[in-house]
Short mmCIF file of C-alpha atoms in Angstrom, two decimals:
data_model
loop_
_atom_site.label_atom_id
_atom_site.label_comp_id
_atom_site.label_asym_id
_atom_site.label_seq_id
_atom_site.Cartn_x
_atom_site.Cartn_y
_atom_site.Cartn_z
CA UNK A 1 114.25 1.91 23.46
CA UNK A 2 114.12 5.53 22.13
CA UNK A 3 115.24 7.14 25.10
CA UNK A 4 119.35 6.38 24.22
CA UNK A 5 118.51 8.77 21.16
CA UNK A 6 117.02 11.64 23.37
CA UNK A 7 113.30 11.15 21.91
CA UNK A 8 110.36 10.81 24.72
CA UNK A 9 107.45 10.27 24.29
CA UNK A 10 104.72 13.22 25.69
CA UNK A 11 101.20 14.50 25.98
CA UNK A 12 100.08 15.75 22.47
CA UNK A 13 96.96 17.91 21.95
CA UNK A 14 94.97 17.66 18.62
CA UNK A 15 93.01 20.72 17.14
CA UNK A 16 89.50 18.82 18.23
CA UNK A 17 90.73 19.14 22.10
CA UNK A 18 91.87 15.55 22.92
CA UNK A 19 94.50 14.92 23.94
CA UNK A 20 97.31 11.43 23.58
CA UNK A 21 100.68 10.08 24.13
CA UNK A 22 103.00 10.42 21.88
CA UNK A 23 105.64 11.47 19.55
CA UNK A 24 106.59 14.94 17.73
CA UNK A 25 107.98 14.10 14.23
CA UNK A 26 110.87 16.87 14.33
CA UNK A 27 111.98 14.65 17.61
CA UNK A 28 113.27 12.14 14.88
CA UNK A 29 114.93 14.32 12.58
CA UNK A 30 118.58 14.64 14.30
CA UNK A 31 118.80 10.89 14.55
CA UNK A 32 117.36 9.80 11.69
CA UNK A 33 119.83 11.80 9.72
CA UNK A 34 122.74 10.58 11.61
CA UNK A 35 121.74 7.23 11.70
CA UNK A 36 119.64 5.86 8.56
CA UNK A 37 121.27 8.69 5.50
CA UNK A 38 119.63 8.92 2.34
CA UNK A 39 121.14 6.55 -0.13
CA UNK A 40 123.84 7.91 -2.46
CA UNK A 41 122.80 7.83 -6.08
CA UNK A 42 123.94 4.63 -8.05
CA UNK A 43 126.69 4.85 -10.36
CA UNK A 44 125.56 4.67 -14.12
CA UNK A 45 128.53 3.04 -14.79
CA UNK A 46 127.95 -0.17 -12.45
CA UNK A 47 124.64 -0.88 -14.06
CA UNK A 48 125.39 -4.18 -15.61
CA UNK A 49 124.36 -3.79 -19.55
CA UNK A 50 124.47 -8.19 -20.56
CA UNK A 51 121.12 -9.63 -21.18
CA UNK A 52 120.29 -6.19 -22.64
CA UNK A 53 118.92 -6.31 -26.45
CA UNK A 54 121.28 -4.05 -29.00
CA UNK A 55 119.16 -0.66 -30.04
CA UNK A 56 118.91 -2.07 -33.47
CA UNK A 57 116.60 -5.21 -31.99
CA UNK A 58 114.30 -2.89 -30.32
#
């Protein structure tokens, strides 16, 4: 499924000498970015203020 997206899956050694199949985070990185983007910050305007109690109630 991730092969569309250029990411593989490969033989990965760990420090203790084994050895696995799998992925490299930085792999990720290029399509991640392009396809899930970090949410733009909410405008403070939209926040919807009813139901809210007047400063002088709190």
């Amino acid at each position: 499924m991730l092969k569309p997206y250029g990411i593989g899956s490969a033989n990965r050694r760990f420090p203790d000498g084994t050895q696995a199949k799998g992925f490299a985070r930085n792999q990720f990185l290029d399509t991640w970015a392009r396809y899930c983007p970090e949410p733009k910050p909410a405008d403070p305007s939209a926040v919807p203020t009813a139901g809210l109690l007047p400063e002088s109630a709190v």
